[in-house]
Amino acid sequence: MKKILVAVLLVSLSLSAMAQGEISLPVPNKKVEMTLFDALQQRHSVRSYQSAPVGLPLLSQLLWAACGYNRTAQQMSTAPSALNAQDIDVYVVRADGAYRFDRQANRLVRVSTADLRPMVAGRQTAVASAPLMLVLVSDRARFAKIADDQAAARMGLVDAGYVSQNICLACTALGLATVPRATMDAEALHAALGLAATQVTLINHPVGWESK
């Protein structure tokens, strides 16, 4: 009876956490053996993936490298950002739903319970098998000091490029595979992620282990 009660309690706690729609990520391990120059030599694009899931420890490392805080007290990111606007948000898309990476709290915040990977894959359906997809979204509202909308759009594109390169190199160093892509069903994805009018989907990265 005692074991049954413990099991029920654990299930209840798990369901409660899911209902809250948040996943706390482990502290990212920043000690990686591969050097930057090794990663630059080995980086390559992959479009065919195994279905094995990417665990939270690896995901935490990857998201920190993408745009986490490397100077926590000052809330300064691993990726450069025009005017320090930090306009790029990373959305994590998995079979169990979609999440926004909250870099300040190092957690995932659920924004959808649907599997949006086919939307991210778009017409390139082969990459939909990746267990994980990262979608880079620029919020142009964070460039409030810039009156020129085209200038703000350009800065958002540049900032997305910084984060994308971080993801490419981090995946290589962690033994993961990825490819930066602009192809996606942007309109449907915008609605499914619940994005604001000022937010724009720019780049996505399927992530997993290369299928050989």
Short mmCIF file of C-alpha atoms in Angstrom, two decimals:
data_model
loop_
_atom_site.label_atom_id
_atom_site.label_comp_id
_atom_site.label_asym_id
_atom_site.label_seq_id
_atom_site.Cartn_x
_atom_site.Cartn_y
_atom_site.Cartn_z
CA MET A 1 0.00 0.00 0.00
CA LYS A 2 2.82 2.38 0.91
CA LYS A 3 4.50 1.81 -2.49
CA ILE A 4 1.20 2.48 -4.27
CA LEU A 5 0.74 5.75 -2.39
CA VAL A 6 4.28 6.84 -3.28
CA ALA A 7 3.68 5.98 -6.93
CA VAL A 8 0.41 7.94 -6.96
CA LEU A 9 2.15 10.91 -5.35
CA LEU A 10 4.93 10.86 -7.95
CA VAL A 11 2.42 10.71 -10.79
CA SER A 12 0.47 13.58 -9.25
CA LEU A 13 3.59 15.70 -8.94
CA SER A 14 4.51 14.92 -12.54
CA LEU A 15 1.05 15.87 -13.80
CA SER A 16 1.14 19.04 -11.72
CA ALA A 17 4.44 20.05 -13.29
CA MET A 18 3.07 19.37 -16.76
CA ALA A 19 -0.05 21.38 -15.97
CA GLN A 20 2.12 24.32 -15.01
CA GLY A 21 3.76 24.03 -18.40
CA GLU A 22 7.32 24.54 -17.22
CA ILE A 23 10.42 22.34 -17.36
CA SER A 24 13.40 23.33 -15.23
CA LEU A 25 16.65 22.66 -17.05
CA PRO A 26 19.76 21.34 -15.29
CA VAL A 27 22.68 23.70 -14.84
CA PRO A 28 24.54 23.55 -18.16
CA ASN A 29 27.90 21.81 -18.16
CA LYS A 30 30.31 24.30 -19.74
CA LYS A 31 33.32 21.96 -19.72
CA VAL A 32 33.40 20.51 -23.23
CA GLU A 33 36.49 18.73 -24.56
CA MET A 34 36.29 19.82 -28.19
CA THR A 35 38.08 23.08 -28.93
CA LEU A 36 36.58 25.91 -30.96
CA PHE A 37 38.93 25.23 -33.87
CA ASP A 38 38.09 21.52 -33.83
CA ALA A 39 34.40 22.45 -34.00
CA LEU A 40 35.05 24.80 -36.91
CA GLN A 41 36.85 22.04 -38.78
CA GLN A 42 34.16 19.43 -38.13
CA ARG A 43 31.02 21.54 -38.53
CA HIS A 44 28.77 20.35 -41.37
CA SER A 45 25.09 20.42 -42.23
CA VAL A 46 22.95 17.31 -41.68
CA ARG A 47 19.44 16.71 -43.03
CA SER A 48 18.77 13.14 -41.90
CA TYR A 49 18.32 12.30 -38.22
CA GLN A 50 17.81 9.40 -35.86
CA SER A 51 14.65 9.53 -33.75
CA ALA A 52 16.43 9.12 -30.38
CA PRO A 53 15.49 12.01 -28.07
CA VAL A 54 17.90 14.69 -26.90
CA GLY A 55 18.01 14.65 -23.10
CA LEU A 56 17.64 17.72 -20.89
CA PRO A 57 21.34 17.92 -19.88
CA LEU A 58 22.41 18.16 -23.54
CA LEU A 59 19.54 20.52 -24.34
CA SER A 60 20.54 22.77 -21.45
CA GLN A 61 24.12 22.94 -22.77
CA LEU A 62 22.89 23.71 -26.27
CA LEU A 63 20.47 26.45 -25.24
CA TRP A 64 23.05 28.10 -23.00
CA ALA A 65 25.51 28.14 -25.91
CA ALA A 66 22.83 29.51 -28.24
CA CYS A 67 21.94 32.60 -26.22
CA GLY A 68 22.17 31.89 -22.50
CA TYR A 69 23.71 34.29 -20.03
CA ASN A 70 27.50 34.08 -19.72
CA ARG A 71 27.53 37.10 -17.39
CA THR A 72 24.51 36.36 -15.26
CA ALA A 73 24.68 39.40 -12.98
CA GLN A 74 24.63 41.76 -15.97
CA GLN A 75 22.24 39.52 -17.97
CA MET A 76 24.65 39.49 -20.92
CA SER A 77 24.40 36.74 -23.50
CA THR A 78 26.76 34.30 -25.22
CA ALA A 79 25.53 35.79 -28.52
CA PRO A 80 26.12 39.42 -29.53
CA SER A 81 23.03 41.57 -29.99
CA ALA A 82 22.55 44.94 -31.67
CA LEU A 83 22.05 47.61 -28.99
CA ASN A 84 21.98 44.69 -26.53
CA ALA A 85 18.30 44.36 -27.47
CA GLN A 86 18.46 40.57 -26.99
CA ASP A 87 15.64 40.33 -29.50
CA ILE A 88 16.14 36.64 -30.29
CA ASP A 89 14.02 34.10 -28.42
CA VAL A 90 14.61 30.40 -28.98
CA TYR A 91 11.58 28.13 -29.17
CA VAL A 92 12.09 24.41 -28.56
CA VAL A 93 9.83 22.17 -30.64
CA ARG A 94 9.49 18.50 -29.70
CA ALA A 95 6.95 15.69 -30.12
CA ASP A 96 5.39 16.60 -26.75
CA GLY A 97 4.87 20.27 -27.61
CA ALA A 98 6.63 23.58 -28.06
CA TYR A 99 8.42 25.65 -25.43
CA ARG A 100 10.03 29.06 -25.12
CA PHE A 101 13.51 29.05 -23.62
CA ASP A 102 13.56 31.35 -20.60
CA ARG A 103 17.28 32.08 -20.32
CA GLN A 104 16.97 34.07 -17.11
CA ALA A 105 15.40 31.16 -15.21
CA ASN A 106 17.03 28.42 -17.36
CA ARG A 107 13.72 26.73 -18.00
CA LEU A 108 11.33 25.82 -20.80
CA VAL A 109 7.89 27.44 -20.80
CA ARG A 110 5.24 25.51 -22.71
CA VAL A 111 3.43 27.45 -25.44
CA SER A 112 1.77 24.52 -27.25
CA THR A 113 0.98 20.87 -26.59
CA ALA A 114 0.98 19.98 -30.31
CA ASP A 115 3.81 18.43 -32.29
CA LEU A 116 4.77 21.36 -34.52
CA ARG A 117 7.78 19.70 -36.14
CA PRO A 118 6.00 19.27 -39.52
CA MET A 119 5.36 23.03 -39.56
CA VAL A 120 9.03 23.70 -38.89
CA ALA A 121 10.08 21.18 -41.54
CA GLY A 122 7.80 22.77 -44.14
CA ARG A 123 8.27 21.31 -47.60
CA GLN A 124 11.56 19.67 -46.58
CA THR A 125 9.76 16.82 -44.85
CA ALA A 126 12.89 14.71 -44.29
CA VAL A 127 14.04 16.87 -41.38
CA ALA A 128 10.74 16.36 -39.53
CA SER A 129 12.22 13.16 -38.07
CA ALA A 130 14.61 15.20 -35.90
CA PRO A 131 13.65 14.76 -32.23
CA LEU A 132 14.23 18.42 -31.53
CA MET A 133 13.88 21.67 -33.47
CA LEU A 134 14.98 25.13 -32.40
CA VAL A 135 13.14 28.10 -33.89
CA LEU A 136 14.79 31.52 -33.70
CA VAL A 137 12.31 34.37 -33.33
CA SER A 138 13.16 38.07 -33.40
CA ASP A 139 10.95 40.47 -31.45
CA ARG A 140 11.26 43.82 -33.21
CA ALA A 141 9.51 45.55 -30.33
CA ARG A 142 12.81 45.30 -28.47
CA PHE A 143 14.32 47.71 -30.99
CA ALA A 144 12.03 50.48 -29.72
CA LYS A 145 14.84 53.04 -29.97
CA ILE A 146 15.05 52.55 -33.73
CA ALA A 147 12.46 54.42 -35.77
CA ASP A 148 13.50 52.76 -39.04
CA ASP A 149 11.63 49.44 -39.35
CA GLN A 150 13.96 48.18 -42.09
CA ALA A 151 16.99 48.84 -39.92
CA ALA A 152 15.37 46.94 -37.05
CA ALA A 153 14.60 44.05 -39.38
CA ARG A 154 18.23 43.92 -40.56
CA MET A 155 19.49 43.92 -36.99
CA GLY A 156 17.14 41.07 -36.14
CA LEU A 157 18.49 39.03 -39.05
CA VAL A 158 22.08 39.66 -37.96
CA ASP A 159 21.30 38.74 -34.35
CA ALA A 160 19.63 35.51 -35.50
CA GLY A 161 22.79 34.70 -37.44
CA TYR A 162 24.91 35.00 -34.29
CA VAL A 163 22.64 32.62 -32.38
CA SER A 164 22.47 30.23 -35.33
CA GLN A 165 26.26 30.00 -35.53
CA ASN A 166 26.44 29.34 -31.79
CA ILE A 167 23.99 26.46 -32.27
CA CYS A 168 26.00 25.02 -35.18
CA LEU A 169 29.26 25.03 -33.24
CA ALA A 170 27.70 23.82 -29.98
CA CYS A 171 26.03 20.90 -31.76
CA THR A 172 29.36 19.91 -33.29
CA ALA A 173 31.14 20.11 -29.92
CA LEU A 174 28.39 18.06 -28.24
CA GLY A 175 28.28 15.35 -30.91
CA LEU A 176 24.90 16.46 -32.24
CA ALA A 177 23.90 17.20 -35.81
CA THR A 178 22.03 20.21 -37.18
CA VAL A 179 21.47 22.44 -40.18
CA PRO A 180 20.38 26.10 -40.22
CA ARG A 181 17.25 26.58 -42.31
CA ALA A 182 14.94 29.37 -43.38
CA THR A 183 12.33 26.99 -44.82
CA MET A 184 9.27 26.54 -42.58
CA ASP A 185 5.52 27.16 -42.62
CA ALA A 186 6.09 30.58 -41.06
CA GLU A 187 2.47 31.77 -40.98
CA ALA A 188 1.10 28.60 -39.39
CA LEU A 189 4.03 28.41 -36.98
CA HIS A 190 3.54 32.05 -35.94
CA ALA A 191 -0.03 31.27 -34.94
CA ALA A 192 0.76 27.92 -33.30
CA LEU A 193 3.49 29.44 -31.13
CA GLY A 194 1.20 32.29 -30.08
CA LEU A 195 3.63 34.94 -31.28
CA ALA A 196 2.90 38.66 -31.18
CA ALA A 197 2.63 40.80 -34.30
CA THR A 198 6.12 42.18 -33.62
CA GLN A 199 7.70 38.71 -33.53
CA VAL A 200 9.15 37.13 -36.68
CA THR A 201 10.34 33.56 -37.23
CA LEU A 202 13.72 33.74 -38.99
CA ILE A 203 15.81 30.56 -38.75
CA ASN A 204 15.25 27.04 -37.49
CA HIS A 205 17.59 24.19 -36.56
CA PRO A 206 16.61 20.51 -36.57
CA VAL A 207 18.77 18.85 -33.91
CA GLY A 208 19.57 15.21 -33.21
CA TRP A 209 22.03 12.48 -34.09
CA GLU A 210 22.95 12.00 -37.72
CA SER A 211 21.29 9.04 -39.43
CA LYS A 212 23.95 7.06 -41.26
#
